[in-house]
Coordinates of C-alpha atoms in Angstrom, one line a residue:
M1 CA 95.7 68.4 119.6
T2 CA 98.1 69.8 117.5
T3 CA 102.1 69.1 117.4
N4 CA 105.5 70.7 116.8
N5 CA 106.4 67.9 114.9
P6 CA 103.7 67.5 111.7
K7 CA 104.1 65.2 109.2
F8 CA 105.2 66.4 105.6
K9 CA 104.0 64.7 102.3
P10 CA 107.8 63.8 101.1
G11 CA 108.4 65.4 97.3
T12 CA 109.2 68.9 96.0
Y13 CA 107.0 72.0 96.0
H14 CA 106.6 74.9 93.6
V15 CA 105.2 78.3 94.3
D16 CA 105.4 81.8 93.0
A17 CA 106.2 84.3 95.6
P18 CA 105.9 87.9 95.7
G19 CA 108.7 89.9 95.8
H20 CA 109.9 93.8 95.3
N21 CA 109.8 93.5 92.0
G22 CA 107.4 91.2 90.5
T23 CA 107.0 87.3 91.8
F24 CA 109.5 84.9 91.9
P25 CA 109.6 81.3 92.0
I26 CA 110.9 79.1 95.0
E27 CA 111.2 75.5 95.0
V28 CA 111.3 73.8 98.4
T29 CA 112.0 70.0 99.0
F30 CA 110.8 67.6 102.2
S31 CA 111.4 64.6 103.4
E32 CA 108.5 63.4 105.9
D33 CA 110.3 64.8 109.2
R34 CA 112.2 67.8 107.7
I35 CA 112.2 70.9 104.9
E36 CA 115.4 69.7 103.0
S37 CA 116.1 72.6 100.8
V38 CA 114.4 75.9 100.2
K39 CA 115.6 77.1 96.3
V40 CA 114.5 80.6 95.1
D41 CA 115.0 82.0 91.7
G42 CA 115.5 85.5 92.5
K43 CA 117.0 86.7 89.2
T44 CA 114.1 89.9 89.2
E45 CA 115.2 90.8 92.4
T46 CA 117.7 93.8 92.7
D47 CA 121.1 92.7 93.3
G48 CA 122.5 93.8 96.2
I49 CA 119.2 94.2 97.8
G50 CA 116.5 91.4 97.4
S51 CA 119.7 88.5 96.8
N52 CA 120.8 89.6 100.4
A53 CA 117.4 88.1 101.3
Y54 CA 117.4 84.9 99.0
T55 CA 121.2 84.1 99.7
T56 CA 120.9 83.8 103.4
M57 CA 117.2 83.3 104.6
P58 CA 116.8 79.7 102.9
Q59 CA 119.2 78.1 104.8
Q60 CA 118.0 79.7 108.0
I61 CA 115.0 77.7 107.3
V62 CA 116.3 74.6 106.6
D63 CA 119.3 75.0 109.4
G64 CA 116.7 75.9 112.0
Q65 CA 113.7 73.8 110.5
T66 CA 111.5 77.1 111.4
L67 CA 110.0 80.3 109.2
N68 CA 110.9 82.0 112.8
V69 CA 113.4 83.7 110.6
D70 CA 114.9 87.5 111.0
V71 CA 113.5 89.7 107.7
V72 CA 116.4 91.4 106.0
T73 CA 117.0 94.9 106.6
G74 CA 116.8 96.6 103.0
A75 CA 115.0 93.4 101.3
S76 CA 111.9 92.8 103.5
D77 CA 109.8 92.9 100.2
T78 CA 111.9 89.7 99.3
S79 CA 112.4 88.3 102.8
H80 CA 108.6 87.9 103.1
G81 CA 108.4 87.0 99.7
I82 CA 110.4 83.9 100.6
L83 CA 109.1 83.7 104.1
S84 CA 104.8 83.2 102.3
G85 CA 106.2 81.6 99.4
V86 CA 107.8 78.9 101.8
A87 CA 104.8 79.0 104.2
E88 CA 102.5 78.4 101.2
A89 CA 104.5 75.7 100.6
I90 CA 104.2 74.0 103.8
K91 CA 100.5 74.4 103.5
Q92 CA 100.7 72.3 99.6
A93 CA 102.6 69.7 102.1
G94 CA 100.4 69.1 104.3
V95 CA 101.2 71.1 107.4
D96 CA 100.0 74.2 109.0
P97 CA 102.3 77.2 108.2
E98 CA 102.0 78.3 111.6
I99 CA 103.2 75.5 113.3
I100 CA 106.6 76.1 111.9
K101 CA 106.4 80.0 112.8
D102 CA 105.5 79.3 116.1
R103 CA 108.9 77.5 116.2
P104 CA 112.0 78.8 118.1
H105 CA 113.7 82.0 116.5
Y106 CA 116.5 80.7 114.7
V107 CA 120.1 81.8 116.0
D108 CA 123.1 81.9 114.3
P109 CA 125.0 78.7 116.2
D110 CA 128.4 80.2 115.2
A111 CA 127.6 83.6 116.4
E112 CA 130.5 85.0 118.2
V113 CA 129.5 86.6 121.5
E114 CA 132.6 87.7 123.2
D115 CA 133.2 91.4 123.2
L116 CA 135.9 92.1 120.3
D117 CA 138.6 94.6 120.9
Y118 CA 141.0 95.8 117.2
T119 CA 143.7 98.7 116.8
T120 CA 144.1 99.4 113.2
D121 CA 145.0 103.5 111.2
I122 CA 142.2 104.1 109.8
V123 CA 138.6 102.8 110.7
V124 CA 135.5 103.5 108.5
I125 CA 132.0 103.8 109.6
G126 CA 129.6 102.7 106.7
G127 CA 130.2 100.0 103.7
G128 CA 128.3 102.0 100.8
G129 CA 130.1 103.5 98.2
A130 CA 131.8 106.2 100.2
G131 CA 133.3 103.9 102.9
L132 CA 134.7 100.9 100.1
A133 CA 136.0 103.5 98.4
A134 CA 137.8 105.1 101.7
A135 CA 139.0 102.0 102.7
A136 CA 140.1 100.9 99.6
T137 CA 142.2 103.3 99.2
A138 CA 143.4 103.5 103.0
L139 CA 144.8 100.2 102.0
D140 CA 146.7 101.4 98.9
Q141 CA 148.2 103.7 100.5
G142 CA 149.2 101.1 102.9
K143 CA 147.6 101.4 106.0
K144 CA 145.4 98.8 108.1
V145 CA 141.6 98.9 107.9
V146 CA 138.9 97.8 109.8
L147 CA 135.2 98.8 108.4
L148 CA 132.0 98.8 110.0
E149 CA 128.8 98.4 108.5
K150 CA 125.4 98.5 110.6
T151 CA 123.4 96.2 108.3
M152 CA 124.2 92.3 107.1
A153 CA 125.6 93.3 103.7
L154 CA 127.7 96.0 102.1
G155 CA 126.1 99.1 99.5
G156 CA 123.9 101.1 102.0
N157 CA 122.3 103.4 98.8
T158 CA 125.1 103.0 96.3
V159 CA 123.3 99.5 95.3
R160 CA 120.2 101.6 94.7
A161 CA 121.7 103.9 92.7
G162 CA 120.7 103.7 88.7
G163 CA 124.8 103.8 88.2
P164 CA 125.4 106.4 85.9
M165 CA 128.4 108.6 87.6
N166 CA 128.8 112.2 86.3
A167 CA 133.1 112.7 84.7
A168 CA 133.7 115.3 82.0
D169 CA 135.5 113.3 79.7
P170 CA 135.7 115.6 76.9
E171 CA 138.0 112.9 75.0
W172 CA 135.4 110.0 75.1
Q173 CA 132.5 112.5 74.9
N174 CA 133.4 114.5 72.1
Q175 CA 132.7 111.1 69.7
F176 CA 129.1 111.5 70.1
K177 CA 127.3 113.7 68.1
A178 CA 124.8 116.5 70.1
L179 CA 121.4 115.7 70.9
P180 CA 118.9 117.8 69.5
G181 CA 118.6 121.1 71.7
E182 CA 121.9 120.9 73.7
D183 CA 123.6 123.9 71.6
K184 CA 120.6 126.0 73.5
T185 CA 121.0 124.7 76.7
L186 CA 125.1 126.4 75.8
E187 CA 123.3 129.3 74.0
E188 CA 121.6 130.3 77.2
L189 CA 125.0 129.8 79.5
T190 CA 126.5 132.4 76.9
E191 CA 124.2 134.8 78.0
Y192 CA 124.0 134.3 81.8
D193 CA 124.2 137.7 83.5
L194 CA 127.6 137.4 85.6
D195 CA 126.2 139.7 87.6
Q196 CA 124.1 137.1 89.5
V197 CA 127.1 134.8 89.6
D198 CA 128.6 134.5 92.8
D199 CA 132.6 135.6 93.6
E200 CA 134.2 132.6 93.5
Y201 CA 132.5 131.3 90.7
K202 CA 133.2 133.8 88.4
A203 CA 136.6 133.4 86.9
D204 CA 135.1 130.2 85.6
F205 CA 132.1 131.7 84.4
E206 CA 134.0 133.4 81.8
T207 CA 136.1 130.3 81.3
L208 CA 132.9 128.3 80.5
K209 CA 131.3 131.1 77.8
G210 CA 134.9 131.1 76.0
Q211 CA 134.6 127.2 75.5
I212 CA 131.2 127.3 74.7
R213 CA 131.6 130.2 72.0
E214 CA 134.4 128.0 70.8
Y215 CA 132.6 125.0 70.7
L216 CA 130.2 127.1 68.4
D217 CA 131.5 128.5 65.9
S218 CA 133.1 125.6 65.0
K219 CA 130.0 124.1 64.0
K220 CA 131.3 121.0 64.6
D221 CA 128.6 118.5 65.2
Y222 CA 129.8 116.5 68.9
L223 CA 128.9 116.4 72.4
F224 CA 130.6 119.2 74.0
D225 CA 131.6 118.8 77.7
S226 CA 134.2 120.4 80.2
V227 CA 135.4 120.4 84.1
E228 CA 134.1 124.4 83.9
L229 CA 130.7 123.1 82.7
H230 CA 130.2 120.4 84.8
R231 CA 131.4 123.0 87.8
I232 CA 129.0 125.9 86.9
Q233 CA 125.8 123.5 86.1
T234 CA 126.7 122.2 89.8
Y235 CA 127.2 125.3 91.2
L236 CA 123.9 126.6 89.3
G237 CA 121.4 123.3 89.6
G238 CA 122.4 123.5 93.6
T239 CA 121.6 127.3 94.4
R240 CA 118.5 127.2 95.8
T241 CA 116.5 129.7 98.4
D242 CA 114.4 127.9 101.0
L243 CA 111.1 129.1 102.3
Q244 CA 112.6 131.7 105.1
G245 CA 113.9 133.4 102.1
N246 CA 117.4 132.1 102.7
R247 CA 119.9 131.4 99.8
I248 CA 122.1 128.9 99.6
Y249 CA 124.9 127.3 97.3
G250 CA 127.8 125.2 97.1
K251 CA 130.6 125.4 98.7
Y252 CA 133.8 126.7 95.8
P253 CA 136.5 124.2 97.3
L254 CA 134.1 121.5 97.3
V255 CA 132.9 121.2 94.2
K256 CA 136.0 122.6 92.4
K257 CA 137.4 119.7 93.9
L258 CA 134.8 117.2 92.5
T259 CA 135.3 118.7 89.2
D260 CA 138.5 119.0 89.4
N261 CA 139.3 114.9 90.6
V262 CA 136.2 113.0 89.7
L263 CA 137.7 111.9 86.4
N264 CA 140.5 110.0 87.7
S265 CA 137.8 108.4 90.1
V266 CA 136.6 107.0 87.2
K267 CA 139.8 105.6 85.9
W268 CA 140.7 104.6 89.6
L269 CA 137.2 102.7 89.3
K270 CA 138.6 100.9 86.7
E271 CA 141.6 99.8 88.1
I272 CA 139.6 98.5 91.3
G273 CA 137.9 96.5 88.8
V274 CA 134.8 98.6 87.6
K275 CA 133.9 98.3 83.7
F276 CA 132.0 100.9 82.0
D277 CA 129.7 101.0 79.2
E278 CA 132.1 103.1 76.4
T279 CA 129.4 103.0 73.7
E280 CA 126.7 105.8 75.8
V281 CA 127.4 108.7 77.8
A282 CA 124.3 108.0 80.2
M283 CA 122.4 111.0 81.5
P284 CA 120.1 110.6 85.0
V285 CA 117.2 112.5 85.5
G286 CA 118.1 115.9 86.6
A287 CA 121.4 115.5 85.9
L288 CA 121.5 118.8 83.2
W289 CA 124.1 117.3 80.7
R290 CA 125.0 113.9 79.1
R291 CA 128.4 112.8 81.0
G292 CA 127.3 109.7 82.9
H293 CA 129.6 107.1 83.2
K294 CA 127.7 104.0 83.3
P295 CA 128.6 100.6 84.6
L296 CA 128.2 98.0 82.1
E297 CA 126.3 95.6 84.8
Q298 CA 124.5 95.4 88.0
A299 CA 123.9 99.4 88.1
G300 CA 125.3 100.6 91.2
F301 CA 125.8 97.4 92.5
A302 CA 128.8 97.0 89.6
Y303 CA 130.8 99.2 92.3
I304 CA 129.4 97.7 95.5
K305 CA 130.5 94.2 94.0
A306 CA 134.4 95.2 93.2
L307 CA 135.2 97.7 96.2
G308 CA 134.4 95.2 98.4
K309 CA 136.0 92.4 96.6
Y310 CA 138.9 94.7 96.8
V311 CA 138.9 95.4 100.1
E312 CA 138.7 92.0 101.4
D313 CA 141.5 90.7 99.2
H314 CA 144.0 93.3 100.3
G315 CA 143.6 92.4 103.8
G316 CA 140.9 95.1 104.9
I317 CA 138.3 93.6 107.8
I318 CA 135.6 94.5 107.6
L319 CA 132.6 93.9 110.4
K320 CA 129.0 93.9 109.7
E321 CA 125.6 93.8 111.1
A322 CA 128.1 96.2 113.4
P323 CA 126.6 99.4 114.1
V324 CA 128.4 102.4 115.9
I325 CA 126.7 103.7 119.0
R326 CA 129.9 106.1 120.0
L327 CA 132.6 107.9 119.0
M328 CA 135.2 109.0 121.8
N329 CA 137.9 111.5 121.9
V330 CA 140.8 110.3 123.6
N331 CA 143.7 112.8 124.5
G332 CA 141.8 115.1 121.9
K333 CA 141.5 113.2 119.7
V334 CA 138.8 110.8 118.3
S335 CA 140.6 107.6 118.1
R336 CA 138.2 104.8 119.2
V337 CA 135.2 103.6 118.3
I338 CA 132.4 101.5 119.7
A339 CA 130.0 99.4 118.3
E340 CA 127.1 96.9 119.3
R341 CA 125.4 94.2 117.9
A342 CA 121.9 92.5 118.5
N343 CA 123.0 89.8 120.6
E344 CA 125.2 92.6 122.8
Q345 CA 128.6 91.9 121.7
R346 CA 130.4 94.8 122.0
I347 CA 133.4 96.0 119.4
T348 CA 135.9 98.4 120.2
V349 CA 138.1 99.7 117.8
R350 CA 140.9 101.9 118.7
A351 CA 142.2 104.5 115.1
D352 CA 144.5 107.0 114.7
A353 CA 141.6 108.2 112.3
V354 CA 138.2 107.8 111.8
I355 CA 136.3 108.2 108.7
L356 CA 132.3 108.6 108.5
A357 CA 130.8 107.6 105.6
T358 CA 127.3 106.6 106.6
G359 CA 125.1 108.2 104.5
G360 CA 122.1 110.7 104.9
F361 CA 119.0 110.6 106.7
G362 CA 116.8 110.6 104.0
A363 CA 114.6 106.7 106.0
N364 CA 114.6 108.8 108.9
T365 CA 111.2 111.0 107.9
K366 CA 110.8 112.4 111.2
M367 CA 114.8 114.1 111.2
V368 CA 113.4 114.9 107.5
Q369 CA 110.3 117.1 108.8
E370 CA 112.1 118.3 111.6
Y371 CA 114.7 119.9 109.3
N372 CA 113.2 121.0 106.5
T373 CA 113.3 124.4 105.4
Y374 CA 112.0 123.6 101.4
W375 CA 109.0 122.2 100.8
P376 CA 106.1 123.2 102.1
S377 CA 104.5 119.9 104.1
I378 CA 106.6 116.4 103.9
D379 CA 103.6 113.9 104.5
D380 CA 104.4 111.1 107.3
D381 CA 103.8 108.2 104.7
I382 CA 105.8 109.8 102.0
P383 CA 107.8 107.1 100.1
T384 CA 111.7 106.7 100.0
T385 CA 114.2 105.5 98.2
N386 CA 116.8 105.2 100.6
S387 CA 117.9 101.8 102.5
P388 CA 115.9 101.6 105.4
A389 CA 119.4 102.0 107.3
I390 CA 120.0 105.9 106.1
T391 CA 118.8 106.9 109.5
G392 CA 121.3 110.2 110.0
D393 CA 123.9 107.9 112.5
G394 CA 126.8 109.4 111.4
I395 CA 125.3 113.2 111.5
A396 CA 124.1 112.5 115.5
L397 CA 127.8 111.0 116.2
G398 CA 129.6 113.4 114.4
Q399 CA 127.7 116.2 116.6
S400 CA 128.8 114.0 119.8
V401 CA 132.1 115.2 119.8
H402 CA 131.4 118.7 118.4
A403 CA 130.7 118.5 114.7
D404 CA 128.8 121.5 112.4
V405 CA 126.1 120.9 110.0
T406 CA 125.7 122.6 107.7
G407 CA 122.2 123.1 104.6
M408 CA 120.0 120.5 107.0
G409 CA 116.8 122.0 105.3
F410 CA 117.3 120.6 102.1
V411 CA 116.0 117.7 101.3
Q412 CA 115.9 116.3 97.8
M413 CA 112.8 114.3 96.2
M414 CA 113.0 111.9 93.4
P415 CA 110.4 112.6 91.1
V416 CA 110.5 109.4 89.1
S417 CA 109.9 107.1 91.8
D418 CA 107.8 104.1 92.4
P419 CA 104.4 105.2 94.2
E420 CA 104.0 102.4 96.0
T421 CA 108.0 101.1 97.4
G422 CA 109.5 104.5 96.3
E423 CA 112.0 102.6 94.4
L424 CA 113.8 103.6 90.9
F425 CA 114.2 100.1 89.6
S426 CA 110.6 99.5 88.7
G427 CA 109.1 100.5 85.2
I428 CA 110.3 102.2 82.0
Q429 CA 113.9 104.2 83.4
T430 CA 114.8 106.5 80.2
P431 CA 117.3 109.3 80.2
P432 CA 115.2 112.4 80.8
A433 CA 115.1 113.7 76.9
N434 CA 112.8 110.6 76.2
F435 CA 110.7 111.2 79.2
V436 CA 107.0 112.2 78.5
M437 CA 105.4 113.5 81.6
V438 CA 101.6 113.1 81.9
N439 CA 99.1 114.4 84.9
Q440 CA 96.4 112.1 85.9
E441 CA 94.4 113.7 83.1
G442 CA 97.0 113.2 81.2
K443 CA 98.2 116.6 80.3
R444 CA 101.8 117.7 80.4
F445 CA 102.8 119.1 83.2
V446 CA 106.6 120.5 83.0
N447 CA 109.5 120.8 81.5
E448 CA 110.8 117.1 81.7
F449 CA 114.7 118.1 81.0
A450 CA 114.6 120.3 84.3
E451 CA 116.2 119.7 87.9
R452 CA 114.9 116.6 89.9
D453 CA 113.2 119.6 92.8
V454 CA 111.8 121.2 89.9
L455 CA 109.9 118.0 88.0
A456 CA 108.8 116.8 92.5
K457 CA 107.5 120.7 92.6
A458 CA 105.4 120.1 89.7
A459 CA 104.0 116.5 90.0
F460 CA 103.5 117.5 93.5
E461 CA 100.9 120.7 92.3
N462 CA 99.4 117.9 90.1
G463 CA 98.7 115.5 92.8
G464 CA 101.8 113.6 92.9
L465 CA 100.9 110.9 91.0
F466 CA 101.7 111.3 87.2
Y467 CA 103.2 108.6 84.3
L468 CA 105.8 109.0 82.2
I469 CA 104.5 107.6 78.7
A470 CA 107.0 105.5 76.8
D471 CA 106.9 104.0 72.8
N472 CA 108.9 100.5 71.9
E473 CA 111.4 102.9 70.8
I474 CA 111.7 104.7 74.1
K475 CA 111.6 101.5 76.1
K476 CA 115.0 100.4 74.3
T477 CA 117.0 103.5 75.9
A478 CA 115.8 102.0 78.9
Y479 CA 118.6 101.4 81.6
N480 CA 117.2 99.3 84.4
T481 CA 115.1 96.7 83.1
S482 CA 114.5 93.3 81.3
E483 CA 111.7 92.4 78.8
A484 CA 110.9 89.7 81.5
Q485 CA 111.0 92.0 84.2
L486 CA 108.5 94.3 82.4
E487 CA 106.5 91.9 81.6
Q488 CA 106.1 90.3 85.2
Q489 CA 105.0 94.2 86.0
V490 CA 102.9 94.1 83.8
K491 CA 100.9 91.3 85.2
D492 CA 100.9 92.6 88.8
G493 CA 99.9 95.6 87.6
R494 CA 102.5 97.9 88.1
L495 CA 103.4 98.9 84.6
F496 CA 100.3 99.3 82.1
K497 CA 100.6 98.3 78.8
A498 CA 98.6 99.1 75.3
D499 CA 98.9 98.8 71.5
T500 CA 97.0 101.9 71.2
L501 CA 97.2 105.3 73.2
A502 CA 93.7 105.1 73.5
D503 CA 93.4 101.5 75.1
L504 CA 96.4 103.1 77.4
A505 CA 94.9 106.1 78.7
K506 CA 92.2 103.9 78.9
Q507 CA 93.7 101.7 81.1
I508 CA 95.2 104.9 83.4
D509 CA 91.7 106.1 83.9
V510 CA 92.4 109.4 81.5
D511 CA 90.4 110.7 78.9
P512 CA 91.9 109.0 75.5
V513 CA 91.4 112.0 73.8
V514 CA 93.2 113.8 75.7
L515 CA 96.3 112.0 76.0
E516 CA 96.4 111.2 71.9
D517 CA 96.4 114.8 71.5
T518 CA 99.5 115.0 74.4
I519 CA 101.4 113.0 72.6
K520 CA 100.5 114.3 69.4
K521 CA 101.5 117.7 70.5
Y522 CA 104.8 116.5 71.9
N523 CA 105.5 114.4 68.8
S524 CA 105.3 118.0 66.8
Y525 CA 107.3 119.3 69.6
V526 CA 110.2 116.9 68.4
D527 CA 110.3 117.6 65.3
A528 CA 110.6 121.1 65.3
D529 CA 112.9 120.5 67.9
N530 CA 110.9 123.3 70.1
D531 CA 108.4 123.3 73.0
P532 CA 106.6 126.3 73.7
E533 CA 104.4 125.0 76.1
F534 CA 106.9 123.9 78.8
G535 CA 110.5 124.6 77.4
K536 CA 112.0 120.9 77.0
N537 CA 115.0 122.3 75.4
V538 CA 116.6 118.6 74.7
F539 CA 114.5 115.8 72.7
D540 CA 115.5 113.0 71.4
L541 CA 112.8 110.0 70.5
K542 CA 108.7 110.6 69.9
V543 CA 106.5 108.3 71.1
E544 CA 105.0 106.7 68.0
Q545 CA 105.6 103.0 68.0
A546 CA 103.6 100.5 69.6
P547 CA 103.3 98.7 72.2
F548 CA 103.1 101.8 74.4
Y549 CA 103.5 101.7 78.2
A550 CA 102.8 104.1 81.3
T551 CA 104.7 104.0 84.1
P552 CA 103.0 105.6 87.3
R553 CA 105.7 107.5 89.3
K554 CA 105.5 109.5 92.2
P555 CA 107.7 112.2 94.4
A556 CA 110.0 110.2 97.1
I557 CA 112.6 111.1 99.4
H558 CA 115.6 110.6 97.9
H559 CA 119.1 112.3 98.9
T560 CA 119.3 114.9 102.0
M561 CA 121.8 117.6 101.0
G562 CA 123.0 118.6 104.5
G563 CA 125.5 117.2 106.9
L564 CA 128.4 117.7 108.6
T565 CA 130.7 120.3 107.7
I566 CA 133.6 119.4 105.9
D567 CA 136.8 121.3 104.2
A568 CA 137.8 120.5 100.9
D569 CA 140.1 117.5 102.2
A570 CA 137.1 115.8 104.0
H571 CA 138.3 117.4 107.3
V572 CA 135.1 117.4 109.9
L573 CA 135.0 120.7 111.2
N574 CA 133.6 122.2 114.5
A575 CA 131.5 125.5 114.8
D576 CA 134.1 127.9 114.8
G577 CA 135.6 126.3 111.6
E578 CA 138.3 124.7 113.3
R579 CA 139.4 120.9 112.3
I580 CA 138.0 118.0 115.0
P581 CA 141.4 115.8 114.9
G582 CA 141.2 112.3 113.7
L583 CA 137.4 112.9 112.3
Y584 CA 136.7 112.9 108.1
A585 CA 133.8 112.3 106.5
A586 CA 132.8 111.4 102.9
G587 CA 129.4 111.1 101.1
E588 CA 125.9 111.9 101.8
V589 CA 126.6 112.5 105.6
A590 CA 128.8 115.3 104.9
G591 CA 126.7 118.7 103.4
G592 CA 127.8 122.0 101.7
L593 CA 128.5 120.1 97.9
H594 CA 125.3 119.9 96.7
A595 CA 123.7 123.2 98.4
G596 CA 120.3 123.2 97.5
N597 CA 119.9 120.1 95.3
R598 CA 121.7 117.7 93.8
L599 CA 122.1 116.7 90.1
G600 CA 121.6 113.4 88.8
G601 CA 124.8 111.5 88.7
N602 CA 127.0 114.1 91.1
S603 CA 126.7 111.5 94.3
L604 CA 128.1 108.5 92.8
A605 CA 130.8 111.1 91.6
D606 CA 130.7 112.8 94.9
I607 CA 131.3 109.4 96.9
F608 CA 133.7 107.9 94.7
T609 CA 136.1 111.3 95.4
F610 CA 135.5 112.1 98.4
G611 CA 135.7 108.9 100.3
P612 CA 139.1 108.2 99.0
I613 CA 140.0 112.0 99.3
A614 CA 139.2 111.0 102.9
A615 CA 141.3 108.5 103.1
K616 CA 144.1 110.2 101.6
T617 CA 144.1 112.8 103.4
A618 CA 143.9 110.5 106.8
A619 CA 146.5 108.4 105.8
S620 CA 148.9 111.2 105.3
E621 CA 148.7 112.8 108.9
I622 CA 148.8 109.5 110.7
V623 CA 152.0 109.0 112.3
D624 CA 153.2 105.8 111.3
T625 CA 153.1 102.7 113.5
A626 CA 154.5 99.4 113.6
S627 CA 151.7 97.8 114.2
G628 CA 148.9 97.4 111.9
A629 CA 145.1 96.2 112.4
S630 CA 145.2 93.7 114.9
M631 CA 143.0 92.2 117.3
H632 CA 143.1 90.8 121.0

């Protein structure tokens, strides 16, 4: 007969648990009657994602003396790893872990259950980058703020971002040399037929052509950029035609507002506390140009860490695990928000302005399939880079108060995603100038410097799965990893490493002769600054210094371009183009900016520009009241 009060073999047990980025160590200490402590070394897990699990679950296991604890939304791999690791330690301590799993579900004894009621100036829905930027800006404007976050942790998709944020900053960029081929990209723009350009963009295109000619005529060797280049590349990069022949391009007022203001957004983030790497101009995949401002630490989490602290330090009220279920019109204005927690606690927030910053719907595959008009098909089991919480809630909330939507059929695939998890932080992720993409035959199949949808379509046409080939020097340009993480991934079979290309080919099951020939040709193209096969127009390093690496990749749902219709001041509009009083939106929940395809690095530019714009607009339209945020 089993007992629910078994006796452990006292001592400390060490186990390795499977996580999102490989295995991680856990140390569990038992007395005869209790689990005394659970210590997790989660350095390999992603800050702001996996860290949410290993900073909360161990204490819940100890407090509840149970393995019956909730997994952390968005960190399921780390959560299950912790549970399986502790279960293994329990087994080593001489107890059947099923006994501990069968104990009552852990409930936080301090959790509030009474309904809450707040009155404030501005309520922000969503605690990712756009929401936190809006909340911080509203506080700067002297307004009181309540922020409602659906999950137990701030961050949304921003913590999953690589980190570089696009902003033309010529004074900084001109300090760096041009890469081979960048002049050709600029020359092609001077030859672009303006008859193919939409009227709103023609004047900017003319200005850009003049800037480029002046730069090229100067024969100076530096990285060129301008606000107009950013604007035109955003426009051209987003102009697409769907399967029914409908053409879409970025709405000029939105694109202009972004490109005119994003450098100020970078400067503001520096004031908030984000530290940027001034020694390198970054370029994410599909960015088309080097203009990325990259945080020094922790990729996307660097923004969330700084902004979350700023909001809390300046009096903002942040309520987590508070999914919003309803927006309410009061006297013709959206001014009341209802959230409901899992324990049925209801939260009512009365506000003069409501800012939606809930992200898109990239983790809602059925919704993606329902709206899709761009991809021939989207499989039910397609991976996603998104947080599981990004399911289109804000779009539905907006529609419930008659908001219009735009561009919903265009969904971006991240071509270089982990085949199993959809994440971006595994393997060796480098600037696209160092991408060498080979298919399952060991052959290149696309211009690796192209836009994301071009890369993804080419990957799908080649069977989906492909490999990024790198050598020891290219590895040094990776922005997402450490040597320890790479070695762990090699051990786990998620990354392939060899001293010769022939051995690497055998590991990924391709013909060594084919792979060696592919790399020989690619290296010759780098030397010649010319790719006659696929037209890659910007190069950096050759593949020649052992060890060699192959990172498996496959496209995954990444970004939904469509969303609520907004104007350049972030007002949400109805189907007649009229403002919905009291309602504003920023970030991926809004559509119209990126049109059919988003440039890499423009998402962070978007959220950290339009989040503050939404807050400033809302603050300017609020009639001051004597009271601020209060609870009763």
